[in-house]
Coordinates of C-alpha atoms and ligand atoms in Angstrom, one line a residue:
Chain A
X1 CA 121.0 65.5 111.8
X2 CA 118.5 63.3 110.6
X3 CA 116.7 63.3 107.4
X4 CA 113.6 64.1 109.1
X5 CA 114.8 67.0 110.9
X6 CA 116.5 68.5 107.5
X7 CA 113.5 67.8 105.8
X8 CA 111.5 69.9 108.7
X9 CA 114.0 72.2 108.5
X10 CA 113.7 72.7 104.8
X11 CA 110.5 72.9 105.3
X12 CA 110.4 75.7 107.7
X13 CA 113.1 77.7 105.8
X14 CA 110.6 77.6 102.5
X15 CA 108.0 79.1 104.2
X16 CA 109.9 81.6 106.3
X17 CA 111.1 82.5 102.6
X18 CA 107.6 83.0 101.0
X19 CA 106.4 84.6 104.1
X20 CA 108.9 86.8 103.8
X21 CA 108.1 87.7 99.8
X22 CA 104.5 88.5 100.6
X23 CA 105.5 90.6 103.6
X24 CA 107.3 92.9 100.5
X25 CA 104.7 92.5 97.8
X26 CA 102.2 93.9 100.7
X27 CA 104.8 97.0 101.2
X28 CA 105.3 97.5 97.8
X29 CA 101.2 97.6 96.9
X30 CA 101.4 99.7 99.8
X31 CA 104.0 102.4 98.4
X32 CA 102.3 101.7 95.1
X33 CA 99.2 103.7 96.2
X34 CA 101.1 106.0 98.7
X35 CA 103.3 109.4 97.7
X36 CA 106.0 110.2 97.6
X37 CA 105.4 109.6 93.0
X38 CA 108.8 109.6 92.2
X39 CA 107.6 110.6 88.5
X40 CA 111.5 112.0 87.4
X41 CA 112.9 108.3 88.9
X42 CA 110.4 106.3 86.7
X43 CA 110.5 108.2 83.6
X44 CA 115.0 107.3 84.3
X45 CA 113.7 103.6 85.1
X46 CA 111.5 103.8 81.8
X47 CA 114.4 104.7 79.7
X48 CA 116.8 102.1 81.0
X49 CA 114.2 100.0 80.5
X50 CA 112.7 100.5 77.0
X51 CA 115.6 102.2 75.4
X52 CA 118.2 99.2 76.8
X53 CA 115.8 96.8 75.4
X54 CA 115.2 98.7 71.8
X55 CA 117.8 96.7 70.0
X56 CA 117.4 93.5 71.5
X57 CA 113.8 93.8 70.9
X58 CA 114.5 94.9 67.4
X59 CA 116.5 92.1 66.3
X60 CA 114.5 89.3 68.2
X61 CA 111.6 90.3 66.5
X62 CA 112.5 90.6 63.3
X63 CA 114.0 87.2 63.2
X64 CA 111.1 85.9 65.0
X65 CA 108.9 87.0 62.3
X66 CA 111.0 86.0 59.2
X67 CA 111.6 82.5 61.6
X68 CA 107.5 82.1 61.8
X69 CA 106.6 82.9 57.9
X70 CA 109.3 80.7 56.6
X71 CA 107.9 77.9 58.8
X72 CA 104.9 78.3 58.3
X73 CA 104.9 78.3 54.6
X74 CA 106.7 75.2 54.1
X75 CA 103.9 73.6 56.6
X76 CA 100.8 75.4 54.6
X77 CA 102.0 75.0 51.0
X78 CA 101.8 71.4 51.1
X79 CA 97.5 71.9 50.9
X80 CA 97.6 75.5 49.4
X81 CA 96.8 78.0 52.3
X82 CA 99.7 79.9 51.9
X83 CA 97.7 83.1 52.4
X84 CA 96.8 82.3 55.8
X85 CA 100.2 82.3 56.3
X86 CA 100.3 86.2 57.5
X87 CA 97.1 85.4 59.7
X88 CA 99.0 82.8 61.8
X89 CA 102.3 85.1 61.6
X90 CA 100.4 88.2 63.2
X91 CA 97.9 85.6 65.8
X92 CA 100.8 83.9 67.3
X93 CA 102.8 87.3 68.1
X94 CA 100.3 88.9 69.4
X95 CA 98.8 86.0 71.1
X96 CA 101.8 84.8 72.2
X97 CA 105.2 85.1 71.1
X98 CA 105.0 88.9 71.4
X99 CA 104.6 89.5 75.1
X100 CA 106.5 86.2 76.1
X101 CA 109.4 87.0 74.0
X102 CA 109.5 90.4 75.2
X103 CA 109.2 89.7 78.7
X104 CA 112.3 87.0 78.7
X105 CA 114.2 89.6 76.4
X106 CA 113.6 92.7 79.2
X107 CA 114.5 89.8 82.1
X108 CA 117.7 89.2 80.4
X109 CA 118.7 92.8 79.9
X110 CA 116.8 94.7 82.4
X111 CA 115.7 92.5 85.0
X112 CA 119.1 91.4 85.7
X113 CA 120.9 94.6 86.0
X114 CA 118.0 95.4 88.3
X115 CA 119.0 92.6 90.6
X116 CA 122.7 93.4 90.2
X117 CA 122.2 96.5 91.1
X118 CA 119.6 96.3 93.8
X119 CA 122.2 93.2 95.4
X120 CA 125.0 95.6 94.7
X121 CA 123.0 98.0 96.8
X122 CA 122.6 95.3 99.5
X123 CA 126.4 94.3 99.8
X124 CA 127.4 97.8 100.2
X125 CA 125.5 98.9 102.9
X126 CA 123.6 101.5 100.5
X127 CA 119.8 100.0 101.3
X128 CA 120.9 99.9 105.3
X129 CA 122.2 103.8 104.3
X130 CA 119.2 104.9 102.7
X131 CA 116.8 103.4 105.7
X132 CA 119.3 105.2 108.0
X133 CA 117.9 108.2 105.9
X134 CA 114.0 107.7 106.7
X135 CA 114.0 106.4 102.8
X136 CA 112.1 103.1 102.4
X137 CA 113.9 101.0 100.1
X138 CA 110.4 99.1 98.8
X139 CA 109.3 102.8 98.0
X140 CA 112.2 104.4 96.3
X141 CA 113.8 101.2 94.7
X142 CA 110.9 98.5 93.7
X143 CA 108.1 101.0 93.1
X144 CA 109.6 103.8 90.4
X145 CA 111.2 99.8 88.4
X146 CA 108.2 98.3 88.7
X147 CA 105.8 101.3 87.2
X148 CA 108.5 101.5 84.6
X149 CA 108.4 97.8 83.7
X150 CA 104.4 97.8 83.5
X151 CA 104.4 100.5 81.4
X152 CA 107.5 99.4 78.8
X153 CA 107.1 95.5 78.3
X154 CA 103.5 96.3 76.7
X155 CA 105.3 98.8 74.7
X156 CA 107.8 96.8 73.6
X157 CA 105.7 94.3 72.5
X158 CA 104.2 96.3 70.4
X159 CA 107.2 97.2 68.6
X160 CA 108.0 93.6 68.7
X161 CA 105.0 92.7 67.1
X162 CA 105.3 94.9 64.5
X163 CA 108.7 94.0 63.8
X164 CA 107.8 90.3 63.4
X165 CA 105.4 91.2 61.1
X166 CA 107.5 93.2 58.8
X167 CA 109.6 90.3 58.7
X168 CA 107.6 88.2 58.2
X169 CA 105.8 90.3 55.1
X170 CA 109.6 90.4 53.8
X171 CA 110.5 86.8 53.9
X172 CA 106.7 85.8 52.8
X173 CA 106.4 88.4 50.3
X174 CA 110.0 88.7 48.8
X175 CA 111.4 85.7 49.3
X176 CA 109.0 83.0 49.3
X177 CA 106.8 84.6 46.7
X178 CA 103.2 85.1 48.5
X179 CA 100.9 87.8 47.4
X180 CA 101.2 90.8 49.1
X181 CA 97.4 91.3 48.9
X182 CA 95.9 88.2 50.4
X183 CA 98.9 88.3 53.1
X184 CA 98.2 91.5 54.1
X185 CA 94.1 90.7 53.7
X186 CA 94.5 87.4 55.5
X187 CA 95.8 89.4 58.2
X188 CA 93.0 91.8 58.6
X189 CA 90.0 89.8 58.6
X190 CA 91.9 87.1 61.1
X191 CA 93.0 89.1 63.9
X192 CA 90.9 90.5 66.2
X193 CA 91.2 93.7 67.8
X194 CA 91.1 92.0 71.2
X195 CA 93.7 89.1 70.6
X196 CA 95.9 92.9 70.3
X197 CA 94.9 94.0 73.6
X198 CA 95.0 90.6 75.2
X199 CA 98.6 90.0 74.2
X200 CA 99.3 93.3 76.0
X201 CA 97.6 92.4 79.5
X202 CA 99.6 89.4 79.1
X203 CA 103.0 91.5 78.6
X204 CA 101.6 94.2 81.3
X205 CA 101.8 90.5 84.1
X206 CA 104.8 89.7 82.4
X207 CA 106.3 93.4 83.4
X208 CA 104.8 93.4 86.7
X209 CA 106.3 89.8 87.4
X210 CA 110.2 90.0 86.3
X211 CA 110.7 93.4 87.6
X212 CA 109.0 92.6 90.9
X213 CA 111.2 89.4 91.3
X214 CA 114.6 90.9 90.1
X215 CA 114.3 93.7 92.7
X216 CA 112.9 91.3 95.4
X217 CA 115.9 89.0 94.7
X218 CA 118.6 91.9 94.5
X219 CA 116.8 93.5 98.1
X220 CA 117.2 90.1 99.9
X221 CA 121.0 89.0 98.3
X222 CA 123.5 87.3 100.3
X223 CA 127.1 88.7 101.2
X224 CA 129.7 89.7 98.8
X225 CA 130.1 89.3 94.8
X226 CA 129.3 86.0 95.3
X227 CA 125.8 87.4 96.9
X228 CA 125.4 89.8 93.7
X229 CA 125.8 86.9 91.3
X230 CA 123.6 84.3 93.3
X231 CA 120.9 86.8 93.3
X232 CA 121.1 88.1 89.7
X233 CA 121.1 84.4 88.7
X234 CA 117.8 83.6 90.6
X235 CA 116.1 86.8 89.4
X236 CA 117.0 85.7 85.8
X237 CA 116.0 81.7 86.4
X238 CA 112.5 82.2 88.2
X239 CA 111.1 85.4 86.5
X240 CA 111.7 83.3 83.2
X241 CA 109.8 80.5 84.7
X242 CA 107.0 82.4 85.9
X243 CA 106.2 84.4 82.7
X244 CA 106.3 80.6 80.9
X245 CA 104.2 79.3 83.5
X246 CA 101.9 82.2 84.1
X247 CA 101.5 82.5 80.6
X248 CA 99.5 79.2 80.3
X249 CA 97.5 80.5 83.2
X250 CA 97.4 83.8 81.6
X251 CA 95.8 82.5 78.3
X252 CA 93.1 79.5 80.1
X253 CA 91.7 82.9 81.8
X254 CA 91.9 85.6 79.0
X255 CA 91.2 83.7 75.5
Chain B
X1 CA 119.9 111.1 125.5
X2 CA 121.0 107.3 124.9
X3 CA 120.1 104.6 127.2
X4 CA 121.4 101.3 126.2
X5 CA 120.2 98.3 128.3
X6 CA 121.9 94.8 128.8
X7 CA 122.0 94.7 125.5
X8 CA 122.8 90.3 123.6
X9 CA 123.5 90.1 120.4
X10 CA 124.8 86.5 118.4
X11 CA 124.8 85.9 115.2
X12 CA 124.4 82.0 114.9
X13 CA 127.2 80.5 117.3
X14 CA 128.5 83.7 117.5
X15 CA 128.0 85.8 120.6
X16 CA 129.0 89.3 119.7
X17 CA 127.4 91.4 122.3
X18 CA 127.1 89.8 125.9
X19 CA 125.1 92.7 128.0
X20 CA 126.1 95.7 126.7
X21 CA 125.0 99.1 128.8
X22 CA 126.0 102.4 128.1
X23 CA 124.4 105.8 128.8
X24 CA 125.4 108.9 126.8
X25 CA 123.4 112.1 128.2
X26 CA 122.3 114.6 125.5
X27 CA 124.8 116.8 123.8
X28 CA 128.6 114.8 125.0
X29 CA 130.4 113.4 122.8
X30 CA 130.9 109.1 123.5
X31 CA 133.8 107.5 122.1
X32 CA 133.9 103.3 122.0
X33 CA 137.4 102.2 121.4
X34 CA 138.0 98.8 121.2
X35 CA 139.8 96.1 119.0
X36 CA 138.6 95.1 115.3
X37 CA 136.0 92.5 115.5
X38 CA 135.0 93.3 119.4
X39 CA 131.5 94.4 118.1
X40 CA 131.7 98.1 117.6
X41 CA 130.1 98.6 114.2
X42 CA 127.0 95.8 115.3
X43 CA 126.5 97.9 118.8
X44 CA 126.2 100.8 116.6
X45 CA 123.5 99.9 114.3
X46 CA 121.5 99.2 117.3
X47 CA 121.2 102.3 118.0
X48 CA 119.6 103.4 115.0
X49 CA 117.3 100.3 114.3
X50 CA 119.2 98.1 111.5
X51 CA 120.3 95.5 113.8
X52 CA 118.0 94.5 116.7
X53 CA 118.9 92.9 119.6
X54 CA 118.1 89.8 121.3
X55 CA 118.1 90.7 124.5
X56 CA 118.1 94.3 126.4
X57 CA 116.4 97.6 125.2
X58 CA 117.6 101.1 123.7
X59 CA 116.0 104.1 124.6
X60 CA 117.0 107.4 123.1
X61 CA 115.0 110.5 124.1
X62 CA 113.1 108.2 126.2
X63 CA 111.8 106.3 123.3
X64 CA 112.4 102.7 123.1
X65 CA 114.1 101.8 119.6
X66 CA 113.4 97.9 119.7
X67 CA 109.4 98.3 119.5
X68 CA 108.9 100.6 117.3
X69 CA 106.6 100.5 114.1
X70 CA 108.0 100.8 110.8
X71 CA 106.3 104.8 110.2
X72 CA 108.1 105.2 114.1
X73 CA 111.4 104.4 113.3
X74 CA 111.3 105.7 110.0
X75 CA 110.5 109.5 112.2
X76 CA 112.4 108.9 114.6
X77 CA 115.5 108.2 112.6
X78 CA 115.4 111.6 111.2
X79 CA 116.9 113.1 114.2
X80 CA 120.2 110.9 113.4
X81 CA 122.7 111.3 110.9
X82 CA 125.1 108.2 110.5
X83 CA 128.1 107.6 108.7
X84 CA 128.9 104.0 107.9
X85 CA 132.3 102.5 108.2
X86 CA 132.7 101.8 104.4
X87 CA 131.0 105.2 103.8
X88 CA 128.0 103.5 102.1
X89 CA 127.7 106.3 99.5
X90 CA 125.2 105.8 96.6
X91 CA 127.7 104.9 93.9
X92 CA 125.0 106.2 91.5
X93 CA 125.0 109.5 92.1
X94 CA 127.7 112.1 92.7
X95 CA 129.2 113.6 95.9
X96 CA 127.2 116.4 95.8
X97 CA 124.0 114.6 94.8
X98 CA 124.8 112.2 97.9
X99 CA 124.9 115.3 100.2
X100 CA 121.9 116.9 98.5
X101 CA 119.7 113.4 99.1
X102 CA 118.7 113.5 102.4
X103 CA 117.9 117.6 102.0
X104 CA 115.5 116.9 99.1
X105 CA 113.9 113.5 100.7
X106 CA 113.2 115.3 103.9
X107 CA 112.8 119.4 102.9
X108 CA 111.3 122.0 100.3
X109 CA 114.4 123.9 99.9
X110 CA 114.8 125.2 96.6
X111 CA 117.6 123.5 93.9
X112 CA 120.1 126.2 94.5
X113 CA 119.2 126.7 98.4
X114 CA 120.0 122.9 98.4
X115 CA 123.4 123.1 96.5
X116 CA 124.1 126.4 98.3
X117 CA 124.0 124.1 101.5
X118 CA 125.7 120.6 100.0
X119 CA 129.0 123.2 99.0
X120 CA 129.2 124.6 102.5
X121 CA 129.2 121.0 104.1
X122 CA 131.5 119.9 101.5
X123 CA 133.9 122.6 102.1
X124 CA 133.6 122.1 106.2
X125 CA 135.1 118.5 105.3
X126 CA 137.8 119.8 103.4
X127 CA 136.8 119.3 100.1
X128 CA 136.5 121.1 96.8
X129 CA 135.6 120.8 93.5
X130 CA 135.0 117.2 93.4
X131 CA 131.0 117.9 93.6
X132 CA 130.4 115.8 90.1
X133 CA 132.6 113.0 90.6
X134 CA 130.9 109.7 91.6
X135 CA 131.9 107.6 94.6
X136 CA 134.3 105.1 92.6
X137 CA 136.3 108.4 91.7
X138 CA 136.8 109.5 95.2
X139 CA 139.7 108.5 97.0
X140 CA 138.6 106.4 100.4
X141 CA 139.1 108.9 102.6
X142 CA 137.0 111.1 100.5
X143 CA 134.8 109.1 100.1
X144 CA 134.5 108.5 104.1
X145 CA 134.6 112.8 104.1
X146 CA 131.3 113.2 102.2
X147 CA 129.7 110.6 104.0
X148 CA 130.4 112.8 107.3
X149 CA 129.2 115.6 105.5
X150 CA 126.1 113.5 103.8
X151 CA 125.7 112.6 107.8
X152 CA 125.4 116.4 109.0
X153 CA 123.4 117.2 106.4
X154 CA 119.7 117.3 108.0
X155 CA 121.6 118.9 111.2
X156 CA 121.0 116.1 113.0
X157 CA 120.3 115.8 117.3
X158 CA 122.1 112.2 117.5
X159 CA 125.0 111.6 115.4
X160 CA 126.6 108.1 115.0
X161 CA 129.8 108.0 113.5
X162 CA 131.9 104.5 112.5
X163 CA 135.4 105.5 112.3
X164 CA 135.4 109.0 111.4
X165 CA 139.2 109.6 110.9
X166 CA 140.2 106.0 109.4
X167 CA 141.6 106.9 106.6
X168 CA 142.7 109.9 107.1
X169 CA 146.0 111.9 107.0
X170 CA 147.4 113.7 110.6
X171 CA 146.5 116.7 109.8
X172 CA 142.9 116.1 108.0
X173 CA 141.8 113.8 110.7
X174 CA 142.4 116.9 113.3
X175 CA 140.2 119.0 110.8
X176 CA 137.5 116.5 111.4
X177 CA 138.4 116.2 115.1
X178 CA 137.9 119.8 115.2
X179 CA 134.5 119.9 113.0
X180 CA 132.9 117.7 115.7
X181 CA 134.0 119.8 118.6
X182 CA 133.2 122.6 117.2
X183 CA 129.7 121.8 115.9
X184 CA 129.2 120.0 119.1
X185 CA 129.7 123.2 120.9
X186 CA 127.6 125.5 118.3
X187 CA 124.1 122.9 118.4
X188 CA 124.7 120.6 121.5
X189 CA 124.5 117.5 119.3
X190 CA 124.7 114.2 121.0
X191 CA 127.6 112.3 119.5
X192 CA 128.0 108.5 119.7
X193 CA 131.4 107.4 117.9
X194 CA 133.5 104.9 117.4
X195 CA 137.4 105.3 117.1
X196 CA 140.8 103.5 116.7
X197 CA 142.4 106.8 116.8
X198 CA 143.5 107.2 120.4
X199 CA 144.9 110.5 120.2
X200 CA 141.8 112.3 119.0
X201 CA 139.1 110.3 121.3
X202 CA 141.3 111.3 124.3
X203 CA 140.8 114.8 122.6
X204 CA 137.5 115.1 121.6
X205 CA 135.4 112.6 124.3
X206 CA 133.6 113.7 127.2
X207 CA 133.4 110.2 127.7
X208 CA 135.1 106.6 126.5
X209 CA 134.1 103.2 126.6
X210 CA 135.8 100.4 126.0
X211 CA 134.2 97.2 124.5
X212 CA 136.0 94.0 125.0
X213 CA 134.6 90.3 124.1
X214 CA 131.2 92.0 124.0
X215 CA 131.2 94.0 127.0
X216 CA 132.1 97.5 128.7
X217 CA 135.3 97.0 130.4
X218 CA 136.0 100.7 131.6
X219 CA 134.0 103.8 130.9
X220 CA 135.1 107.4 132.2
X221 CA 136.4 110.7 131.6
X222 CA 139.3 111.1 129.1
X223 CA 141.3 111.6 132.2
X224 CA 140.1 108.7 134.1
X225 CA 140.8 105.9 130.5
X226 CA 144.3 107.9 130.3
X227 CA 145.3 107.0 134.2
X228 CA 142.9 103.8 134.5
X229 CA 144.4 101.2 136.2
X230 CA 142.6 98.7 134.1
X231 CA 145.4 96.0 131.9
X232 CA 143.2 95.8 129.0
X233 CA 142.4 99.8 128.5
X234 CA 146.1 100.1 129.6
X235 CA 147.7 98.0 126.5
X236 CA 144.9 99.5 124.1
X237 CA 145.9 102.8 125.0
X238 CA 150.0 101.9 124.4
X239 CA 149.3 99.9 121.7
X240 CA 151.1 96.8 122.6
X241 CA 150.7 93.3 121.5
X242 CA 152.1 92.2 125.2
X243 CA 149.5 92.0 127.9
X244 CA 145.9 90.3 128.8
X245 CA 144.6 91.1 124.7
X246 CA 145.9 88.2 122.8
X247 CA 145.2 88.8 119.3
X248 CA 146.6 85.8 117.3
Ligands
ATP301 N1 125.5 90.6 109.8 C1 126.4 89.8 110.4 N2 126.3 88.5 110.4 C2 127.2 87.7 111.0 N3 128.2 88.1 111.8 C3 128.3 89.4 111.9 C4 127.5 90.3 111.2 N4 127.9 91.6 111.5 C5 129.0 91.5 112.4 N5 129.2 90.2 112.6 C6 130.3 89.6 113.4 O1 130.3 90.4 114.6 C7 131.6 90.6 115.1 C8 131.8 92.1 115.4 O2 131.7 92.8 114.2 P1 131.8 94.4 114.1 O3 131.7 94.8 112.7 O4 130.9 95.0 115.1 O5 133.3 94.7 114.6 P2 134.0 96.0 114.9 O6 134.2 96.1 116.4 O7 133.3 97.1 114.2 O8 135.4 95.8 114.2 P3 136.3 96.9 113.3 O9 137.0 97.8 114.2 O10 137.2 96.0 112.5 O11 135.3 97.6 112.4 C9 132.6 90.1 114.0 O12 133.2 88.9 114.4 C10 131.7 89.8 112.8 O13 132.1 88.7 112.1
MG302 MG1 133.5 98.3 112.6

């Protein structure tokens, strides 16, 4: 075979694959809108979700924060604005680190057991099964994770927010010696209410994104454990790269 | 009713099927017999729309499976219950959860009406007390058991079964030889299975096919596969590894 022909070839395979990804993101919009509400299955996806992510969450955004004032202080004391340093701490989580942080966090824990799982699903013959059953696989696996990953990654990043700041306030205030008044001031009259509620938009894309991708990739895994892993490694890989990427997008359109 | 038309199926180089046709009239039971890899499992799923074919048609109650819509099949695939040769349970749930699931997707029977019904199917497969253990606790050939019984559970017009009684003990693949007579006789259900166990097909069948490099060689009448005349039927039936069927 030439290189020609396994460039064509390549060629034709890539679009066969995206044609194929739009043909489920139609289904899934589809089932989005459509009963059956499988309210009991999201509230289960919800908990796996936010509950499996509470700790990493925790701990990420705590060190996050302490991470950002230390930085940050070393960089502003040098021409005396270490006040502002709690305005910068609380802009760039909300802004920013929050939601993109949470969103790779909740791709590592949950958007990769959602893969595995869905893959697992695959390999088994349990999605052929449940069709067999006049079950659509779009509408009782990808819709129920995906509501539940909308709702949770904002939530999330609230908490992660709020954990950054707290320690950042701890290593600002108690360790590096800033005022707790014109930290806590600083951040007040610097953040807006809006750069809040566009940091969570941002983590609501991010939500919709990795869990629609880990499911997609589980749904169309190859055979065997091999299959599983393949898939669960994809999921991982792109829905990381297209909450990066889509957050620059994100942020030209929203700030 | 199953019609099955000249059916082709390959999988890249592979031809599995090579014209496939097969009627089953409503309410017999079908048995395929026919050596491991000779296409059994893929001619099945053909029948209820996960594998289509390349070539040929399928009708079943007149109704041609190959060109239906997606909100089609999906109705028309409530009239079949299958059971999968691996048993394809939902390892997240537990035996009795995997009986109740087609009930509660496709009914409004109440909770206990539900489980009510999931412990007499249980029990009709021989089993007890195992209602809360998940599939990775079963043993394989309970596992295949509540798949049957996950199978029956909408009481189904056309059941497809892969390998019912693999699996199972003498005496416990009679009780299941027996089930499917028995409810065959009580609800004239059209059964479509596919056995390596000789014995009970010869049993059981109002008909047997026999699938070979992708094709019927004999269909009949238990009597007529018992006394056909036929060398590959003949050293299937005996069980030989002298004759036309070279296997390694
Ligand atoms: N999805 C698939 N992709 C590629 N090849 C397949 C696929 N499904 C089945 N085959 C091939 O088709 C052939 C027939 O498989 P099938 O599962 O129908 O056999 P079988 O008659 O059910 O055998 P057994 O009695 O061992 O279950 C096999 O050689 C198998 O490799
Ligand atoms: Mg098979």
């Amino acid at each position: 075979m030439g290189p020609i022909t396994r460039f064509g070839r390549w060629i034709f395979l890539q679009v066969e694959h995206m044609g194929r990804l739009f043909v489920v993101l139609l289904a899934t919009l589809y089932w989005f809108l459509r009963p059956p509400y499988r309210i009991h299955e999201t509230f289960l996806q919800m908990e796996y979700v936010g509950v499996g992510s509470f700790f990493v969450i925790s701990l990420t955004g705590i060190f996050t924060g302490m991470v950002l004032a230390l930085q940050t202080f070393h960089a502003f004391v040098s021409f005396n604005a270490e006040s502002l340093v709690g305005a910068t701490l609380a802009l760039s989580l909300t802004r920013e680190l929050g939601p993109v942080l949470s969103g790779l966090m909740v791709t590592a824990r949950a958007g990769s057991a959602m893969a595995a799982k869905l893959g697992t699903m695959r390999v088994t013959e349990q999605i052929d099964a449940l069709q067999t059953m006049a079950v659509d696989p779009i509408e009782y696996l990808f819709v129920p994770r995906i509501t539940a990953a909308l709702i949770m990654v904002p939530v999330l990043t609230v908490y992660f927010n709020f954990l950054g700041i707290v320690g950042g306030y701890f290593v600002g205030v108690n360790y590096l010696g800033i005022a707790p008044g014109p930290f806590i001031n600083s951040i007040v009259n610097l953040t807006d209410y809006q750069d809040l509620t566009n940091g969570l938009i941002k983590s609501g894309f991010f939500g919709l994104i990795l869990s629609f991708i880990s499911c997609y990739k589980g749904y169309t895994a190859g055979e065997g454990a091999e299959g599983v892993g393949q898939a669960t490694m994809q999921a991982v890989v792109l829905s990381s790269v297209l909450i990066l990427t889509g957050d620059y997008f994100l942020t030209d359109w929203l700030f | 009713m199953i019609q099955i038309l000249d059916i082709h199926k390959r999988f890249g180089e592979q031809e599995v099927l090579r014209g496939v046709s097969l009627n089953v009239p409503r309410g017999e039971i079908m048995v395929i017999i026919g050596g491991s890899g000779a296409g059994k499992t893929v001619l099945l799923k053909h029948l209820i729309g996960l594998v289509r074919p390349d070539q040929g048609r399928i009708f079943v109650e007149g109704v041609d499976i190959c060109r239906l819509r997606r909100w089609e099949l999906k109705e028309t695939r409530k009239k079949f219950g299958m059971l999968f040769q691996d048993a394809a349970l939902f390892d997240s749930l537990t035996a009795a959860e995997n009986v109740a699931f087609p009930i509660r997707e496709h009914t409004r029977f109440s909770d206990a009406e539900i489980m009510d019904r999931v412990q007499t199917l249980l029990a009709e497969v021989g089993l007890h007390g195992i209602e809360d253990k998940y599939p990775s606790e079963l043993s394989g050939g309970m596992r295949k058991r509540v798949g049957l019984a996950r199978a029956m559970a909408l009481e189904p017009q056309i059941v497809l079964f892969d390998e019912p009684t693999t699996g199972l003990d003498p005496i416990m693949s009679d009780v299941i030889n027996e089930l499917i007579l028995n409810t065959q006789k009580k609800f004239g259900i059209t059964f479509f299975i596919i056995s390596h166990d000789v014995k009970g097909a010869l049993k059981i069948a109002h008909r047997i096919a026999m699938l070979y490099e992708g094709r019927i060689v004999e269909e009949g009448t238990p009597e007529e596969i018992a006394s056909s005349s036929n060398p590959l039927v003949r050293q299937f039936l005996s069980g030989s590894s002298e004759g036309p069927i070279h296997v390694i």
